[in-house]
Coordinates of C-alpha atoms and ligand atoms in Angstrom, one line a residue:
M22 CA -207.5 216.1 76.6
A23 CA -205.5 215.5 73.4
P24 CA -207.5 213.5 70.8
M25 CA -205.0 210.6 70.6
S26 CA -204.9 209.9 74.4
F27 CA -208.7 210.2 74.5
R28 CA -208.8 207.6 71.7
S29 CA -206.4 205.3 73.4
L30 CA -208.4 205.4 76.7
A31 CA -211.6 204.7 74.8
L32 CA -210.0 201.7 73.1
V33 CA -208.8 200.2 76.3
A34 CA -212.3 200.6 77.7
L35 CA -213.8 199.0 74.6
S36 CA -211.5 195.9 74.7
T37 CA -212.3 195.3 78.3
L38 CA -216.0 195.4 77.5
V39 CA -215.7 193.0 74.6
F40 CA -213.5 190.5 76.4
A41 CA -215.8 190.5 79.4
Q42 CA -218.7 189.5 77.2
A43 CA -216.7 186.7 75.5
S44 CA -215.6 185.1 78.8
D45 CA -219.2 185.0 80.1
V46 CA -220.3 181.9 82.0
E47 CA -220.0 179.0 79.7
S48 CA -223.3 177.4 78.6
S49 CA -223.9 173.7 78.3
A50 CA -224.1 174.2 74.5
A51 CA -220.6 175.5 74.5
S52 CA -219.2 172.6 76.6
G53 CA -221.1 170.1 74.3
Q54 CA -219.5 171.7 71.3
R55 CA -216.1 171.4 72.9
A56 CA -216.6 167.7 73.7
N57 CA -217.6 167.0 70.1
A58 CA -214.5 168.8 68.8
L59 CA -212.3 167.0 71.2
A60 CA -213.8 163.7 70.0
A61 CA -213.2 164.6 66.3
C62 CA -209.6 165.8 67.0
A63 CA -208.7 162.7 69.0
A64 CA -210.0 160.5 66.2
L65 CA -208.0 162.6 63.6
N66 CA -204.9 162.6 65.7
K67 CA -205.1 158.8 65.6
S68 CA -205.8 158.4 61.9
L69 CA -203.8 161.2 60.4
G70 CA -201.0 161.7 63.0
S71 CA -199.8 164.7 65.0
T72 CA -198.0 166.4 62.1
L73 CA -201.2 166.7 60.1
V74 CA -203.4 167.3 63.1
Q75 CA -202.0 169.7 65.6
T76 CA -203.9 169.8 68.9
S77 CA -201.9 172.1 71.1
S78 CA -199.9 175.2 70.6
G79 CA -196.7 174.6 68.7
P80 CA -195.1 177.0 66.2
E81 CA -197.2 176.0 63.2
Y82 CA -200.5 176.0 65.2
D83 CA -199.7 179.4 66.6
F84 CA -198.6 181.0 63.3
S85 CA -201.7 179.6 61.6
V86 CA -204.1 180.8 64.3
H87 CA -202.7 184.3 64.2
N88 CA -202.3 184.6 60.4
A89 CA -205.9 185.3 59.5
W90 CA -206.2 188.7 57.8
N91 CA -209.2 190.0 59.9
F92 CA -207.9 190.3 63.5
Q93 CA -211.3 189.0 64.8
N94 CA -210.4 185.6 63.2
T95 CA -207.1 185.4 65.2
L96 CA -208.9 185.4 68.5
F97 CA -210.4 181.9 68.1
N98 CA -208.4 178.9 69.3
P99 CA -209.5 175.8 67.3
T100 CA -209.4 172.5 69.2
C101 CA -207.1 171.2 66.5
I102 CA -205.9 172.3 63.1
V103 CA -205.8 169.8 60.2
F104 CA -203.1 170.6 57.7
P105 CA -204.0 168.3 54.7
R106 CA -201.5 167.4 52.0
Q107 CA -204.0 165.7 49.7
T108 CA -207.7 165.3 49.2
S109 CA -207.9 162.0 51.2
H110 CA -206.8 163.9 54.3
V111 CA -209.8 166.3 53.9
Q112 CA -212.1 163.3 53.4
T113 CA -210.8 161.8 56.6
A114 CA -211.3 165.1 58.4
M115 CA -214.9 165.6 57.2
K116 CA -215.8 162.0 58.1
A117 CA -214.6 162.6 61.6
I118 CA -216.2 166.0 61.9
F119 CA -219.5 164.8 60.5
K120 CA -219.6 161.7 62.8
A121 CA -218.7 163.7 65.9
K122 CA -221.0 166.6 65.0
A123 CA -218.1 169.0 65.5
H124 CA -218.0 172.6 64.5
Y125 CA -215.4 173.4 61.8
A126 CA -214.0 176.0 59.5
V127 CA -211.9 176.0 56.4
Q128 CA -209.1 178.5 55.6
A129 CA -207.5 179.0 52.2
G130 CA -205.9 182.4 51.6
S131 CA -207.1 183.8 55.0
H132 CA -208.6 187.0 53.5
S133 CA -212.2 186.7 54.5
A134 CA -213.4 189.9 56.2
M135 CA -216.2 187.8 57.9
K136 CA -215.8 187.0 61.6
G137 CA -215.9 183.3 62.2
W138 CA -215.8 182.2 58.5
N139 CA -212.1 181.0 58.4
N140 CA -211.4 180.1 62.0
V141 CA -213.4 178.5 64.8
Q142 CA -213.5 178.3 68.6
D143 CA -214.0 174.8 70.0
G144 CA -214.0 173.2 66.6
V145 CA -211.7 171.8 63.9
L146 CA -209.9 174.2 61.5
I147 CA -208.9 172.7 58.1
L148 CA -206.1 174.9 56.8
F149 CA -204.6 174.6 53.3
S150 CA -201.1 176.0 53.7
H151 CA -199.6 172.7 52.6
M152 CA -201.6 172.4 49.4
Q153 CA -200.3 175.1 47.0
S154 CA -199.4 173.3 43.8
V155 CA -200.3 174.9 40.5
V156 CA -199.8 173.1 37.1
Y157 CA -200.4 174.4 33.6
D158 CA -201.5 171.8 31.0
K159 CA -200.7 173.2 27.5
P160 CA -202.7 170.7 25.4
S161 CA -206.0 171.6 27.2
H162 CA -205.0 175.2 27.9
S163 CA -206.0 174.7 31.5
V164 CA -204.5 175.2 35.0
T165 CA -205.0 172.8 37.9
F166 CA -204.3 174.2 41.4
E167 CA -204.8 173.4 45.0
P168 CA -206.8 175.7 47.4
G169 CA -203.8 177.0 49.4
I170 CA -202.2 179.0 46.5
H171 CA -202.4 182.8 46.6
W172 CA -203.0 184.8 43.4
G173 CA -199.6 186.4 43.3
N174 CA -197.8 183.0 43.6
A175 CA -200.1 181.5 40.9
T176 CA -199.3 184.5 38.6
S177 CA -195.6 184.3 39.1
Q178 CA -195.4 180.5 38.6
L179 CA -197.6 180.6 35.5
S180 CA -195.9 183.6 33.9
Q181 CA -193.2 181.5 32.2
Y182 CA -195.9 179.9 30.0
G183 CA -197.5 183.2 29.1
V184 CA -200.7 182.3 30.8
A185 CA -202.7 183.3 33.9
V186 CA -205.8 182.2 35.7
V187 CA -208.8 184.5 36.3
G188 CA -208.3 185.1 40.1
G189 CA -208.2 188.2 42.2
R190 CA -206.8 191.7 41.8
V191 CA -204.5 191.4 44.8
G192 CA -201.6 189.0 45.2
D193 CA -202.0 187.8 48.8
V194 CA -205.7 186.9 48.5
G195 CA -206.6 183.2 48.0
T196 CA -208.9 180.8 46.3
G197 CA -211.9 181.3 48.6
L198 CA -212.4 184.2 46.2
L199 CA -213.5 181.7 43.5
L200 CA -216.3 180.3 45.5
G201 CA -217.7 183.8 46.1
G202 CA -217.8 184.4 42.3
G203 CA -214.5 186.4 42.1
I204 CA -213.7 189.5 40.2
S205 CA -210.4 190.0 38.3
F206 CA -209.1 192.7 36.0
L207 CA -209.6 190.0 33.3
S208 CA -213.3 189.7 34.1
P209 CA -214.6 192.1 31.5
S210 CA -213.5 189.6 28.8
Q211 CA -213.5 186.3 30.8
G212 CA -216.5 186.6 33.1
F213 CA -216.4 186.2 36.9
A214 CA -213.4 184.2 38.0
A215 CA -215.7 181.2 38.8
D216 CA -217.1 181.3 35.3
N217 CA -213.7 179.8 34.2
F218 CA -214.1 176.5 36.2
L219 CA -213.7 173.3 34.2
S220 CA -213.6 170.7 36.9
L221 CA -213.7 170.7 40.7
D222 CA -212.8 168.0 43.2
V223 CA -215.2 168.5 46.1
V224 CA -215.3 166.7 49.5
L225 CA -218.9 166.6 50.5
V226 CA -220.1 167.0 54.1
D227 CA -219.9 163.3 54.9
G228 CA -216.4 162.9 53.5
T229 CA -217.4 161.6 50.0
V230 CA -215.3 163.0 47.2
V231 CA -216.8 163.9 43.8
T232 CA -215.4 165.5 40.7
A233 CA -217.9 168.0 39.4
T234 CA -218.0 169.3 35.8
A235 CA -220.4 171.2 33.6
T236 CA -221.7 168.0 32.0
N237 CA -221.4 165.1 34.4
R238 CA -223.9 164.0 37.1
Y239 CA -222.6 166.6 39.5
S240 CA -223.2 169.5 37.1
D241 CA -225.8 171.0 39.6
L242 CA -223.0 171.1 42.2
F243 CA -220.6 172.6 39.7
T244 CA -222.9 175.5 38.9
A245 CA -223.8 176.0 42.5
L246 CA -220.1 176.4 43.4
K247 CA -219.8 179.4 41.0
G248 CA -220.9 181.8 43.7
G249 CA -222.2 179.4 46.4
A250 CA -219.3 180.0 48.8
N251 CA -218.5 177.4 51.5
R252 CA -221.9 175.7 52.1
F253 CA -221.7 172.9 49.5
G254 CA -218.5 171.1 50.3
I255 CA -214.7 171.6 50.4
V256 CA -213.0 172.1 47.1
T257 CA -209.6 170.4 47.1
K258 CA -208.7 170.8 43.5
Y259 CA -209.6 173.4 40.9
T260 CA -209.1 173.0 37.1
V261 CA -209.8 176.3 35.3
R262 CA -209.4 177.8 31.8
A263 CA -206.0 179.4 31.2
V264 CA -205.9 182.9 29.7
D265 CA -203.1 184.1 27.4
V266 CA -201.5 187.2 29.0
G267 CA -197.9 187.1 27.9
T268 CA -194.7 186.4 29.8
P269 CA -193.0 189.0 32.2
D270 CA -191.1 190.2 29.1
D271 CA -194.3 191.1 27.2
T272 CA -196.3 194.2 27.9
P273 CA -199.7 193.7 26.3
F274 CA -201.4 196.0 28.8
Y275 CA -201.3 199.7 29.4
G276 CA -202.4 201.4 32.6
G277 CA -201.7 201.8 36.3
H278 CA -203.3 204.2 38.8
I279 CA -204.2 207.9 39.1
L280 CA -204.5 209.7 42.4
Y281 CA -207.0 212.5 42.7
N282 CA -207.9 215.2 45.2
S283 CA -211.1 214.1 47.1
S284 CA -212.8 217.2 45.9
Y285 CA -213.3 215.2 42.7
A286 CA -215.1 212.3 44.4
A287 CA -218.5 213.1 42.9
A288 CA -217.1 213.8 39.4
L289 CA -215.1 210.5 39.4
S290 CA -218.1 208.5 40.7
K291 CA -220.2 209.9 37.9
A292 CA -217.5 209.1 35.4
T293 CA -217.4 205.5 36.7
A294 CA -221.2 205.2 36.2
K295 CA -220.9 206.5 32.7
Y296 CA -218.0 204.2 32.0
T297 CA -220.1 201.3 33.2
R298 CA -223.0 202.3 31.0
E299 CA -221.1 203.0 27.9
T300 CA -218.1 200.7 27.7
T301 CA -218.5 197.8 25.4
D302 CA -214.8 197.0 24.8
P303 CA -213.9 193.9 27.0
K304 CA -210.2 194.9 26.8
A305 CA -211.0 197.7 29.3
A306 CA -210.9 197.3 33.1
L307 CA -211.3 199.7 35.9
L308 CA -211.6 200.0 39.7
F309 CA -212.4 203.3 41.6
T310 CA -211.8 203.8 45.3
I311 CA -212.3 206.7 47.7
T312 CA -210.5 206.2 51.1
T313 CA -210.7 208.2 54.3
T314 CA -208.0 207.5 56.9
L315 CA -207.3 209.0 60.2
I316 CA -203.7 210.2 60.2
D317 CA -202.5 211.5 63.5
G318 CA -206.1 212.0 64.5
V319 CA -207.0 214.0 61.3
A320 CA -209.3 212.4 58.6
E321 CA -207.7 212.6 55.2
Q322 CA -209.5 211.5 52.0
V323 CA -208.0 210.5 48.6
C324 CA -209.4 209.0 45.4
V325 CA -207.5 206.4 43.5
L326 CA -208.5 205.0 40.1
F327 CA -206.9 201.8 38.9
L328 CA -207.2 201.4 35.1
F329 CA -205.9 198.8 32.7
Y330 CA -206.4 198.4 29.0
R331 CA -205.2 195.5 26.8
G332 CA -203.5 197.6 24.2
S333 CA -200.6 200.0 23.9
S334 CA -202.4 203.1 25.3
L335 CA -205.6 204.2 27.1
P336 CA -208.3 204.9 24.5
Q337 CA -209.7 208.5 24.9
S338 CA -213.1 207.3 24.0
I339 CA -213.2 205.0 27.0
Y340 CA -211.0 206.8 29.7
G341 CA -211.3 210.4 28.4
D342 CA -213.5 211.7 31.3
F343 CA -211.1 210.4 33.9
L344 CA -208.0 211.7 32.1
A345 CA -209.6 215.2 31.9
I346 CA -210.0 215.5 35.7
P347 CA -206.9 217.1 37.2
A348 CA -204.7 214.5 39.0
V349 CA -202.4 214.7 42.0
D350 CA -200.3 211.9 40.7
T351 CA -200.5 209.8 37.5
V352 CA -198.6 206.5 37.2
L353 CA -199.3 204.9 33.8
S354 CA -197.1 202.8 31.6
P355 CA -197.0 199.6 29.4
L356 CA -197.4 196.6 31.7
S357 CA -196.9 192.9 31.8
W358 CA -199.5 190.8 33.6
T359 CA -197.0 190.2 36.4
Q360 CA -196.8 193.9 37.0
I361 CA -200.6 194.2 37.3
L362 CA -200.7 191.3 39.7
P363 CA -197.2 191.0 41.2
A364 CA -196.1 188.0 43.4
R365 CA -195.9 190.3 46.4
D366 CA -198.3 193.1 47.3
P367 CA -196.7 196.5 47.8
P368 CA -195.7 197.3 51.4
N369 CA -198.5 198.9 53.5
F370 CA -201.0 197.6 51.1
V371 CA -204.4 196.7 52.7
S372 CA -203.8 193.0 52.2
S373 CA -200.5 193.2 54.2
N374 CA -202.2 195.0 57.1
R375 CA -202.6 192.1 59.5
G376 CA -203.6 192.6 63.1
F377 CA -206.6 194.9 62.5
V378 CA -210.3 194.2 62.6
Q379 CA -211.6 194.4 59.0
H380 CA -215.1 194.8 57.6
F381 CA -216.9 194.8 54.2
S382 CA -220.4 195.5 53.0
A383 CA -221.9 195.3 49.5
S384 CA -224.5 196.8 47.3
A385 CA -225.1 196.5 43.5
V386 CA -226.8 199.2 41.5
V387 CA -227.7 200.0 38.0
P388 CA -225.2 202.6 36.8
E389 CA -227.3 205.7 37.0
D390 CA -225.7 209.0 38.2
R391 CA -228.3 209.6 40.8
L392 CA -227.9 206.1 42.4
V393 CA -224.1 206.4 42.5
L394 CA -224.2 209.9 43.9
S395 CA -226.7 208.9 46.5
A396 CA -224.4 206.0 47.6
L397 CA -221.5 208.4 47.7
N398 CA -223.4 210.9 49.9
H399 CA -224.3 208.2 52.3
F400 CA -220.7 207.0 52.4
Q401 CA -219.5 210.6 53.1
N402 CA -221.9 210.8 56.0
F403 CA -220.8 207.4 57.3
S404 CA -217.2 208.4 56.9
S405 CA -217.5 211.7 58.7
A406 CA -219.7 210.2 61.4
F407 CA -217.1 207.7 62.4
L408 CA -213.8 209.2 61.4
H409 CA -213.6 212.6 63.1
N410 CA -211.3 214.3 65.6
G411 CA -211.6 212.6 69.0
T412 CA -213.7 209.7 67.6
T413 CA -214.3 206.7 69.8
S414 CA -215.4 204.5 66.9
G415 CA -212.0 202.7 66.9
M416 CA -212.2 202.9 63.1
N417 CA -209.1 204.0 61.3
T418 CA -210.0 203.7 57.6
T419 CA -213.1 203.4 55.4
S420 CA -213.2 203.0 51.6
F421 CA -215.9 203.3 49.0
I422 CA -215.1 201.0 46.1
L423 CA -216.8 200.9 42.7
T424 CA -216.3 197.9 40.4
P425 CA -218.0 198.1 37.0
I426 CA -219.7 194.8 36.0
L427 CA -219.8 195.3 32.2
A428 CA -222.4 193.6 30.0
S429 CA -219.4 191.8 28.3
Q430 CA -218.5 190.2 31.7
I431 CA -222.0 188.8 32.1
A432 CA -222.2 187.6 28.5
A433 CA -218.8 185.9 28.9
G434 CA -220.1 184.0 32.0
K435 CA -223.2 182.9 30.2
A436 CA -221.2 181.7 27.2
K437 CA -219.2 179.5 29.7
G438 CA -222.4 177.9 31.1
G439 CA -223.6 180.4 33.6
N440 CA -223.3 180.6 37.4
S441 CA -225.5 180.7 40.5
M442 CA -225.4 184.6 40.7
I443 CA -226.7 185.9 37.4
A444 CA -230.3 185.3 36.4
P445 CA -230.8 184.1 32.8
G446 CA -232.5 187.3 31.9
L447 CA -229.9 189.7 33.4
K448 CA -227.8 191.4 30.8
G449 CA -226.2 194.2 32.9
P450 CA -224.2 196.3 33.1
Y451 CA -224.2 197.2 36.7
L452 CA -222.0 198.5 39.5
N453 CA -220.8 196.7 42.6
V454 CA -220.6 199.3 45.4
Q455 CA -218.4 198.1 48.2
R456 CA -217.6 199.8 51.5
S457 CA -214.7 198.5 53.6
E458 CA -213.3 199.4 57.0
Q459 CA -210.1 198.9 59.0
F460 CA -210.0 199.5 62.8
D461 CA -207.1 200.5 65.0
A462 CA -204.6 198.1 66.4
G463 CA -205.9 196.8 69.7
V464 CA -209.6 197.1 68.8
P465 CA -210.8 193.5 69.2
D466 CA -214.3 193.8 67.7
I467 CA -216.7 196.3 66.0
P468 CA -218.4 198.5 68.6
A469 CA -222.2 198.0 68.5
F470 CA -222.9 201.7 67.7
V471 CA -220.5 201.5 64.7
Q472 CA -222.2 198.3 63.5
D473 CA -225.5 200.2 63.8
G474 CA -224.1 202.9 61.5
M475 CA -223.0 200.2 59.0
N476 CA -226.4 198.7 59.1
L477 CA -228.0 202.1 58.5
Y478 CA -225.7 202.6 55.5
I479 CA -226.6 199.2 54.1
K480 CA -230.3 200.2 54.3
Q481 CA -229.6 203.6 52.7
V482 CA -227.7 202.1 49.7
P483 CA -230.0 199.2 48.7
R484 CA -229.3 197.1 45.7
S485 CA -231.3 197.7 42.5
P486 CA -234.0 195.0 42.0
G487 CA -232.7 191.9 40.2
L488 CA -229.0 192.5 40.8
P489 CA -227.0 189.9 42.9
L490 CA -225.0 191.1 45.8
F491 CA -221.3 190.2 45.6
M492 CA -220.5 187.5 48.2
N493 CA -216.9 188.4 48.5
E494 CA -217.6 192.0 49.6
C495 CA -220.6 191.6 51.8
D496 CA -221.4 192.1 55.5
Q497 CA -222.2 188.8 57.2
G498 CA -225.7 190.2 58.1
Q499 CA -226.6 190.5 54.4
N500 CA -228.6 187.7 52.9
V501 CA -226.6 187.3 49.7
Y502 CA -228.0 184.0 48.4
E503 CA -231.6 185.4 48.2
T504 CA -230.4 188.1 45.8
Y505 CA -228.9 185.4 43.4
G506 CA -230.6 185.0 40.0
N507 CA -230.7 181.2 40.4
F508 CA -231.6 181.1 44.1
D509 CA -234.2 178.3 43.7
A510 CA -231.8 176.0 42.0
L511 CA -229.2 176.8 44.6
K512 CA -231.6 175.8 47.4
A513 CA -232.5 172.5 45.7
T514 CA -228.8 171.7 45.2
Y515 CA -228.0 172.4 48.8
K516 CA -230.7 170.1 49.9
K517 CA -229.4 167.4 47.7
Y518 CA -225.8 167.5 48.8
D519 CA -226.3 168.3 52.5
P520 CA -229.7 166.8 53.3
T521 CA -229.2 167.1 57.1
R522 CA -228.2 170.8 56.8
F523 CA -225.0 170.0 58.6
N524 CA -223.0 172.8 57.0
M525 CA -225.7 175.4 57.9
Q526 CA -225.4 174.3 61.6
Y527 CA -221.7 173.4 62.1
T528 CA -219.8 175.9 60.0
Q529 CA -220.1 179.7 59.7
G530 CA -220.8 181.2 56.3
P531 CA -223.5 182.9 54.3
M532 CA -227.0 182.8 55.8
G533 CA -230.2 182.0 53.9
L534 CA -230.0 178.4 52.4
Ligands
FAD607 C1 -207.2 193.0 50.2 C2 -208.3 192.3 49.6 C3 -208.5 192.3 48.2 C4 -209.5 191.6 47.6 N1 -209.7 191.7 46.3 C5 -210.7 191.0 45.7 C6 -210.8 190.9 44.3 O1 -210.1 191.6 43.6 N2 -211.8 190.2 43.7 C7 -212.6 189.5 44.5 O2 -213.5 188.8 44.0 N3 -212.5 189.5 45.8 C8 -211.6 190.2 46.4 N4 -211.5 190.2 47.8 C9 -212.4 189.4 48.6 C10 -212.0 188.0 48.7 O3 -212.4 187.4 47.5 C11 -212.7 187.3 49.8 O4 -212.3 187.9 51.0 C12 -212.4 185.8 49.8 O5 -213.3 185.2 50.7 C13 -211.0 185.5 50.2 O6 -210.6 184.2 49.9 P1 -209.4 183.6 50.7 O7 -209.1 182.2 50.3 O8 -208.2 184.5 50.7 O9 -209.9 183.6 52.2 P2 -210.4 182.5 53.3 O10 -210.7 183.4 54.5 O11 -209.3 181.5 53.5 O12 -211.6 181.9 52.7 C14 -212.8 182.6 52.4 C15 -214.0 181.8 52.6 O13 -214.1 180.7 51.7 C16 -214.1 179.5 52.4 N5 -213.2 178.6 51.7 C17 -211.9 178.8 51.3 N6 -211.4 177.8 50.6 C18 -212.4 176.9 50.5 C19 -212.5 175.6 49.9 N7 -211.5 175.1 49.2 N8 -213.6 174.9 50.1 C20 -214.7 175.4 50.8 N9 -214.6 176.6 51.3 C21 -213.5 177.3 51.2 C22 -213.6 179.8 53.8 O14 -214.1 178.9 54.7 C23 -214.1 181.2 54.0 O15 -215.5 181.1 54.3 C24 -210.4 190.9 48.4 C25 -210.2 190.8 49.8 C26 -209.2 191.5 50.4 C27 -209.0 191.4 51.8
NAG608 C1 -201.8 162.3 69.4 O1 -201.3 161.0 69.2 C2 -200.1 160.7 69.7 C3 -199.7 159.3 69.3 O2 -199.7 159.2 68.0 C4 -200.1 160.9 71.2 O3 -198.8 160.7 71.7 C5 -200.7 162.3 71.6 O4 -200.8 162.4 73.0 C6 -202.0 162.5 70.9 N1 -202.4 163.9 71.2 C7 -203.6 164.1 71.6 C8 -203.9 165.6 71.9 O5 -204.5 163.3 71.7
NAG609 C1 -207.5 219.3 47.6 O1 -208.1 220.5 47.1 C2 -208.4 221.4 48.2 C3 -209.1 222.6 47.5 O2 -210.2 222.1 46.8 C4 -207.1 221.8 48.9 O3 -207.4 222.7 49.9 C5 -206.4 220.6 49.4 O4 -205.1 221.0 49.9 C6 -206.2 219.6 48.3 N1 -205.6 218.4 48.8 C7 -204.5 217.8 48.3 C8 -204.1 216.6 49.0 O5 -203.9 218.2 47.4
NAG610 C1 -196.1 182.5 47.9 O1 -195.8 183.9 48.1 C2 -195.4 184.3 49.4 C3 -195.1 185.7 49.4 O2 -196.1 186.5 48.8 C4 -194.2 183.5 49.9 O3 -194.0 183.8 51.2 C5 -194.6 182.0 49.8 O4 -193.5 181.2 50.1 C6 -195.0 181.6 48.4 N1 -195.4 180.3 48.3 C7 -195.0 179.5 47.3 C8 -195.5 178.1 47.4 O5 -194.5 179.9 46.3
NAG611 C1 -208.9 218.2 64.0 O1 -207.7 218.3 64.7 C2 -206.6 219.0 64.0 C3 -205.4 219.0 64.9 O2 -205.2 217.7 65.5 C4 -207.0 220.4 63.7 O3 -206.0 221.0 62.9 C5 -208.3 220.3 62.8 O4 -208.8 221.6 62.6 C6 -209.4 219.5 63.6 N1 -210.5 219.4 62.7 C7 -211.8 219.6 63.2 C8 -212.9 219.4 62.1 O5 -212.0 219.9 64.3
NAG612 C1 -204.3 204.5 60.9 O1 -203.8 204.2 59.6 C2 -202.7 205.0 59.2 C3 -202.4 204.7 57.8 O2 -202.3 203.3 57.6 C4 -201.5 204.9 60.1 O3 -200.5 205.8 59.7 C5 -202.0 205.2 61.6 O4 -200.9 204.8 62.4 C6 -203.2 204.3 61.9 N1 -203.6 204.8 63.3 C7 -203.8 203.9 64.3 C8 -204.2 204.5 65.6 O5 -203.6 202.7 64.2
NAG613 C1 -225.2 209.9 59.2 O1 -224.6 208.8 59.9 C2 -225.0 208.8 61.3 C3 -224.2 207.6 61.9 O2 -224.6 206.4 61.4 C4 -226.5 208.6 61.4 O3 -226.8 208.7 62.8 C5 -227.2 209.8 60.7 O4 -228.6 209.5 60.7 C6 -226.7 209.8 59.3 N1 -227.3 210.9 58.6 C7 -227.8 210.8 57.4 C8 -228.4 212.1 56.8 O5 -227.9 209.8 56.8

């Protein structure tokens, strides 16, 4: 039997199996959950009206349900979707949800890889597609934006003023990134994206709205939200520091990407560890990826390095090791910020790939060659175990992604008041080690034996003691909060703002609070 047809058959078998489990006899818990959601939705339909609260399939409901980036999150049918236009609509929604004890989810940019974190079955989905404003305030050198904006849109709208916000590295990703900490190509000089918060409007679990800043009575909530994800409330407005990056006519950066033969995977991983150890210049940024993809049933692996320097060329003293390794293709030039983070992602970019199950997992290690090479070896075993001729894993692509967290990034965050992730004593540098997967079209879920392999890899590539795992890149089975440097404060803050633990019970998100 040819590998492809064997694969197709296996996939059909797999989907039948998963759907059979999902449509199992309904429990009374599930019907209670549905009744509560119906009550919340009926109340909201009454108070907000049927444009803001869509209870049955219409074009906007259908588009929104099927728009989540991870295919697993397009298979839930929320009882209703609330499309707020302003903070008070979110307050009304949370009051009704809290009162009815309804399950709920929040969706901003839709890019969570976590199943169930941005959509919900038999619950209320709050979706921010109508709250996308972004405003620059020159006197305070700050930017205020709503949660529905995507980084590419924010970049293009702010570029006329020569400023940017510290957001993501990919244009289609959204503001949920901030609540998980957030890493930008500006992070080496500016800290984690969340380190740049100035003020946050937060709708608490019971519908109360508060404005949290570093110095007011909600400063504990403000710090918790720098990495605390979705457990503390719903942010409806972000005010953050602006960063000067020039207009689209300016090219203050130099860089791009370099493609390498995968035979250099180990050399490049070691060079990334050394770069992380030795780079003290906060103008330097880098991201290293190794990707294996099944193309016509054959596994192909490539290495791609993304590198950007704020200056007119790449300093040899920083990038020399990478530039000395023979490249397959080198695309480097002077760049504007809008070229580094364009309004639209390139076609066929991973962010544009909708309709596939997606998965992440995270580790964080001190940048020693032996630790990086060990992680790489485990990745290579994982990759060849699940991406081989005639595989029935349903997996199409897996990547190994290294992000240096320079000491300058950690220092910048501390200078801006600190966050929930980094312990006061942690100076860094360290390396975030991410693994990500994309499955074939038609695969509705991750097969159990593949998840077992993922879990084995997570055990094989443990974080170094004292380092926080990166929320935005984790597997939902990883307890990220307990790795945070300020875990005790985070727990106390959660208890204060959600004393009945409603969010731990009625919305999906990180475990461990
Ligand atoms: C292609 C790609 C590239 C990425 N690149 C980066 C990167 O460069 N740097 C980085 O740090 N991360 C990156 N990520 C990870 C990304 O930060 C996370 O997936 C993040 O959760 C996405 O946010 P979102 O708004 O797009 O997604 P969503 O799925 O809409 O939201 C993510 C989570 O945040 C919650 N949430 C969103 N908005 C709110 C709110 N206003 N209030 C309360 N809870 C909220 C949601 O409920 C959900 O749990 C990338 C992801 C992808 C898929
Ligand atoms: C929502 O309210 C409208 C009246 O404003 C009503 O016609 C409609 O049936 C309601 N929908 C649901 C699902 O309750
Ligand atoms: C990578 O190098 C190997 C030899 O080391 C060669 O066989 C292979 O064709 C190269 N791949 C690409 C894509 O250039
Ligand atoms: C944001 O960008 C996307 C394309 O990436 C576009 O479809 C959308 O209309 C933009 N939204 C706004 C408000 O500019
Ligand atoms: C995988 O299949 C391709 C043809 O589809 C073949 O050329 C290649 O040698 C096979 N590789 C292995 C490891 O079996
Ligand atoms: C796997 O991904 C590659 C590259 O994106 C694509 O060409 C191929 O069609 C995909 N295979 C399947 C079965 O989806
Ligand atoms: C390689 O991965 C497979 C699949 O997860 C696993 O069974 C095997 O033990 C791994 N081997 C090593 C040496 O880690």
